[in-house]
Amino acid sequence: MAQDNTSSASCHSMFGASDSLAHKTAAGGQASMGLATQPLFREAFRARRALVPADWYFEWPFVPEDPSEKHPMLIRAQDHRILALAGIWDQHTTAEGQTEETFAIITVPAQPALQHIHQRMPLVLDRSHWPLWWHPHARRTHLEPCFQPADFSWESFPVSPQVNSTRYDAPEVILPWDGTIPD
């Protein structure tokens, strides 16, 4: 969900930046304070804020015993509510002359309950902040409350490493994983 806005605010970093945003940010969870003041992101953040609905998100924590392995974790609200991830979007023209819209999810320091998994997390907006996030005339000071992640209980559990493969597309990907590799 996205709309054009005319606000100004401070954001923290990007997760999952794609296409034009990614080419300019080193795609992924780049920790970059003050995106609202960086020329690349300033206009997108001022005018094109988005809500990205999600049931959960995945994180790949560092495993000291085996740093070469990526062990995915599914993270969701304990009550299974829909999450609204804060994002920005942009529009650009490709070399072929096609118009493409891209988006990136804003990240913030992880809540204490999730810091053992990763030090950052997507900015999950509290339901009461959704209208404010979308308000076309919200200013930086109005948006500051949005940067306090939603306050609710989280749950997390390991899922199969098959989630790392685009060839694996099955509902089992979101089930708790016992550590055994399927045949």
mmCIF file of C-alpha atoms in Angstrom, residues 3-179:
data_model
loop_
_atom_site.group_PDB
_atom_site.id
_atom_site.type_symbol
_atom_site.label_atom_id
_atom_site.label_comp_id
_atom_site.label_asym_id
_atom_site.label_seq_id
_atom_site.Cartn_x
_atom_site.Cartn_y
_atom_site.Cartn_z
ATOM 1 C CA GLN A 3 0.514 6.838 -1.728
ATOM 2 C CA ASP A 4 2.117 10.139 -2.623
ATOM 3 C CA ASN A 5 2.760 12.352 0.398
ATOM 4 C CA THR A 6 4.295 15.740 0.928
ATOM 5 C CA SER A 7 5.870 15.241 4.340
ATOM 6 C CA SER A 8 9.392 15.313 5.704
ATOM 7 C CA ALA A 9 10.794 12.918 8.306
ATOM 8 C CA SER A 10 13.850 11.127 9.542
ATOM 9 C CA CYS A 11 14.206 7.436 8.738
ATOM 10 C CA HIS A 12 16.867 4.969 9.715
ATOM 11 C CA SER A 13 17.851 2.354 7.115
ATOM 12 C CA MET A 14 16.641 0.134 4.334
ATOM 13 C CA PHE A 15 15.768 -3.563 4.185
ATOM 14 C CA GLY A 16 15.117 -5.221 0.868
ATOM 15 C CA ALA A 17 15.806 -2.204 -1.314
ATOM 16 C CA SER A 18 15.191 -3.068 -4.927
ATOM 17 C CA ASP A 19 16.087 -1.851 -8.400
ATOM 18 C CA SER A 20 16.852 1.876 -8.424
ATOM 19 C CA LEU A 21 16.976 2.112 -4.637
ATOM 20 C CA ALA A 22 19.148 -1.001 -4.382
ATOM 21 C CA HIS A 23 21.575 0.044 -7.078
ATOM 22 C CA LYS A 24 22.293 3.159 -5.098
ATOM 23 C CA THR A 25 22.302 1.641 -1.579
ATOM 24 C CA ALA A 26 23.992 -1.763 -1.701
ATOM 25 C CA ALA A 27 20.744 -3.731 -1.475
ATOM 26 C CA GLY A 28 19.697 -5.327 1.753
ATOM 27 C CA GLY A 29 19.683 -4.070 5.318
ATOM 28 C CA GLN A 30 21.951 -1.099 4.926
ATOM 29 C CA ALA A 31 22.236 0.768 8.208
ATOM 30 C CA SER A 32 22.191 4.413 7.193
ATOM 31 C CA MET A 33 21.023 7.043 9.642
ATOM 32 C CA GLY A 34 19.208 10.075 8.327
ATOM 33 C CA LEU A 35 17.862 8.791 5.022
ATOM 34 C CA ALA A 36 15.424 11.701 5.001
ATOM 35 C CA THR A 37 18.354 14.047 4.512
ATOM 36 C CA GLN A 38 20.232 12.010 1.896
ATOM 37 C CA PRO A 39 19.474 13.248 -1.621
ATOM 38 C CA LEU A 40 18.795 9.717 -2.895
ATOM 39 C CA PHE A 41 16.030 9.028 -0.368
ATOM 40 C CA ARG A 42 14.829 12.466 0.701
ATOM 41 C CA GLU A 43 12.115 12.842 -1.957
ATOM 42 C CA ALA A 44 10.888 9.242 -1.711
ATOM 43 C CA PHE A 45 10.621 9.552 2.046
ATOM 44 C CA ARG A 46 8.989 12.967 1.920
ATOM 45 C CA ALA A 47 6.429 12.109 -0.743
ATOM 46 C CA ARG A 48 6.117 8.325 -1.116
ATOM 47 C CA ARG A 49 5.708 6.506 2.191
ATOM 48 C CA ALA A 50 4.199 3.008 2.114
ATOM 49 C CA LEU A 51 2.710 0.373 4.394
ATOM 50 C CA VAL A 52 3.857 -3.144 3.521
ATOM 51 C CA PRO A 53 1.468 -5.756 4.983
ATOM 52 C CA ALA A 54 3.096 -8.942 6.254
ATOM 53 C CA ASP A 55 2.192 -11.922 8.392
ATOM 54 C CA TRP A 56 5.843 -12.424 9.402
ATOM 55 C CA TYR A 57 9.381 -11.778 8.253
ATOM 56 C CA PHE A 58 12.522 -13.896 8.076
ATOM 57 C CA GLU A 59 15.883 -13.134 9.623
ATOM 58 C CA TRP A 60 19.186 -14.993 9.278
ATOM 59 C CA PRO A 61 21.053 -14.645 12.575
ATOM 60 C CA PHE A 62 24.792 -15.110 12.892
ATOM 61 C CA VAL A 63 25.640 -18.576 14.225
ATOM 62 C CA PRO A 64 29.056 -18.503 15.958
ATOM 63 C CA GLU A 65 29.410 -22.309 15.800
ATOM 64 C CA ASP A 66 29.079 -22.252 11.996
ATOM 65 C CA PRO A 67 29.477 -18.741 10.529
ATOM 66 C CA SER A 68 29.256 -20.079 6.954
ATOM 67 C CA GLU A 69 25.715 -21.356 7.489
ATOM 68 C CA LYS A 70 22.599 -19.250 7.346
ATOM 69 C CA HIS A 71 19.899 -20.522 9.693
ATOM 70 C CA PRO A 72 16.619 -18.708 8.942
ATOM 71 C CA MET A 73 14.222 -17.683 11.667
ATOM 72 C CA LEU A 74 10.575 -16.752 11.183
ATOM 73 C CA ILE A 75 9.523 -13.769 13.310
ATOM 74 C CA ARG A 76 5.903 -12.779 13.848
ATOM 75 C CA ALA A 77 3.530 -11.252 16.357
ATOM 76 C CA GLN A 78 2.666 -13.758 19.054
ATOM 77 C CA ASP A 79 -1.041 -13.137 18.442
ATOM 78 C CA HIS A 80 -0.466 -13.564 14.654
ATOM 79 C CA ARG A 81 -1.753 -10.075 13.817
ATOM 80 C CA ILE A 82 -0.959 -8.553 10.444
ATOM 81 C CA LEU A 83 2.181 -6.411 10.555
ATOM 82 C CA ALA A 84 2.422 -3.072 8.763
ATOM 83 C CA LEU A 85 6.067 -2.540 7.784
ATOM 84 C CA ALA A 86 7.056 1.059 7.107
ATOM 85 C CA GLY A 87 8.498 1.620 3.680
ATOM 86 C CA ILE A 88 9.200 4.096 0.948
ATOM 87 C CA TRP A 89 8.790 3.668 -2.781
ATOM 88 C CA ASP A 90 10.203 5.265 -5.866
ATOM 89 C CA GLN A 91 9.611 5.323 -9.570
ATOM 90 C CA HIS A 92 12.297 5.273 -12.249
ATOM 91 C CA THR A 93 12.721 4.728 -15.958
ATOM 92 C CA THR A 94 14.814 1.756 -17.097
ATOM 93 C CA ALA A 95 17.379 1.895 -19.896
ATOM 94 C CA GLU A 96 14.672 0.362 -22.114
ATOM 95 C CA GLY A 97 12.306 3.251 -21.350
ATOM 96 C CA GLN A 98 9.989 1.251 -19.065
ATOM 97 C CA THR A 99 8.639 2.845 -15.897
ATOM 98 C CA GLU A 100 9.231 0.734 -12.782
ATOM 99 C CA GLU A 101 8.121 1.251 -9.217
ATOM 100 C CA THR A 102 10.380 -0.052 -6.452
ATOM 101 C CA PHE A 103 10.237 0.002 -2.679
ATOM 102 C CA ALA A 104 12.377 -0.458 0.397
ATOM 103 C CA ILE A 105 11.443 -1.317 3.969
ATOM 104 C CA ILE A 106 12.774 0.931 6.737
ATOM 105 C CA THR A 107 14.658 -0.767 9.561
ATOM 106 C CA VAL A 108 15.310 0.307 13.138
ATOM 107 C CA PRO A 109 17.227 -1.164 16.088
ATOM 108 C CA ALA A 110 15.630 -4.458 17.119
ATOM 109 C CA GLN A 111 13.361 -4.568 20.117
ATOM 110 C CA PRO A 112 15.037 -6.173 23.148
ATOM 111 C CA ALA A 113 13.090 -9.431 22.743
ATOM 112 C CA LEU A 114 14.537 -9.873 19.226
ATOM 113 C CA GLN A 115 18.118 -8.646 19.675
ATOM 114 C CA HIS A 116 19.396 -12.209 20.162
ATOM 115 C CA ILE A 117 18.349 -12.879 16.555
ATOM 116 C CA HIS A 118 19.505 -9.654 14.891
ATOM 117 C CA GLN A 119 20.408 -6.126 15.921
ATOM 118 C CA ARG A 120 17.955 -4.548 13.437
ATOM 119 C CA MET A 121 14.363 -5.217 12.395
ATOM 120 C CA PRO A 122 11.798 -3.773 10.008
ATOM 121 C CA LEU A 123 9.956 -0.776 11.413
ATOM 122 C CA VAL A 124 6.567 -2.234 12.346
ATOM 123 C CA LEU A 125 4.036 0.540 12.715
ATOM 124 C CA ASP A 126 1.506 0.493 15.519
ATOM 125 C CA ARG A 127 -2.026 0.469 14.081
ATOM 126 C CA SER A 128 -2.663 3.887 15.666
ATOM 127 C CA HIS A 129 0.196 5.317 13.555
ATOM 128 C CA TRP A 130 -1.023 4.061 10.172
ATOM 129 C CA PRO A 131 -3.082 7.200 9.375
ATOM 130 C CA LEU A 132 -0.247 9.455 10.493
ATOM 131 C CA TRP A 133 2.272 7.570 8.318
ATOM 132 C CA TRP A 134 -0.030 8.097 5.335
ATOM 133 C CA HIS A 135 -0.971 11.696 6.079
ATOM 134 C CA PRO A 136 0.127 13.792 3.106
ATOM 135 C CA HIS A 137 1.003 16.850 5.201
ATOM 136 C CA ALA A 138 2.717 15.202 8.181
ATOM 137 C CA ARG A 139 5.986 16.893 9.115
ATOM 138 C CA ARG A 140 9.091 15.370 10.696
ATOM 139 C CA THR A 141 7.954 16.173 14.244
ATOM 140 C CA HIS A 142 4.533 14.615 13.561
ATOM 141 C CA LEU A 143 6.115 11.382 12.328
ATOM 142 C CA GLU A 144 8.552 10.874 15.209
ATOM 143 C CA PRO A 145 6.103 8.654 17.174
ATOM 144 C CA CYS A 146 6.034 6.286 14.195
ATOM 145 C CA PHE A 147 9.665 5.379 14.811
ATOM 146 C CA GLN A 148 8.779 3.646 18.049
ATOM 147 C CA PRO A 149 8.049 0.086 16.879
ATOM 148 C CA ALA A 150 4.652 -1.390 17.701
ATOM 149 C CA ASP A 151 4.529 -2.688 21.260
ATOM 150 C CA PHE A 152 3.357 -6.297 21.365
ATOM 151 C CA SER A 153 4.787 -9.726 22.089
ATOM 152 C CA TRP A 154 6.863 -11.488 19.441
ATOM 153 C CA GLU A 155 7.549 -15.131 18.728
ATOM 154 C CA SER A 156 10.302 -16.616 16.626
ATOM 155 C CA PHE A 157 11.429 -20.072 15.612
ATOM 156 C CA PRO A 158 13.840 -21.711 13.156
ATOM 157 C CA VAL A 159 12.500 -22.690 9.743
ATOM 158 C CA SER A 160 14.019 -24.943 7.098
ATOM 159 C CA PRO A 161 17.086 -23.649 5.236
ATOM 160 C CA GLN A 162 15.117 -24.482 2.096
ATOM 161 C CA VAL A 163 13.579 -21.043 2.517
ATOM 162 C CA ASN A 164 16.912 -19.777 1.104
ATOM 163 C CA SER A 165 16.095 -21.324 -2.288
ATOM 164 C CA THR A 166 13.700 -19.774 -4.791
ATOM 165 C CA ARG A 167 13.108 -23.302 -6.127
ATOM 166 C CA TYR A 168 11.456 -24.317 -2.849
ATOM 167 C CA ASP A 169 7.899 -22.996 -2.661
ATOM 168 C CA ALA A 170 5.801 -24.940 -0.174
ATOM 169 C CA PRO A 171 3.714 -24.058 2.890
ATOM 170 C CA GLU A 172 6.132 -26.010 5.127
ATOM 171 C CA VAL A 173 8.554 -23.090 4.846
ATOM 172 C CA ILE A 174 6.759 -21.326 7.709
ATOM 173 C CA LEU A 175 6.553 -24.315 10.038
ATOM 174 C CA PRO A 176 8.982 -24.766 12.927
ATOM 175 C CA TRP A 177 12.029 -26.739 11.792
ATOM 176 C CA ASP A 178 13.522 -29.546 13.871
ATOM 177 C CA GLY A 179 16.954 -29.380 12.226
#
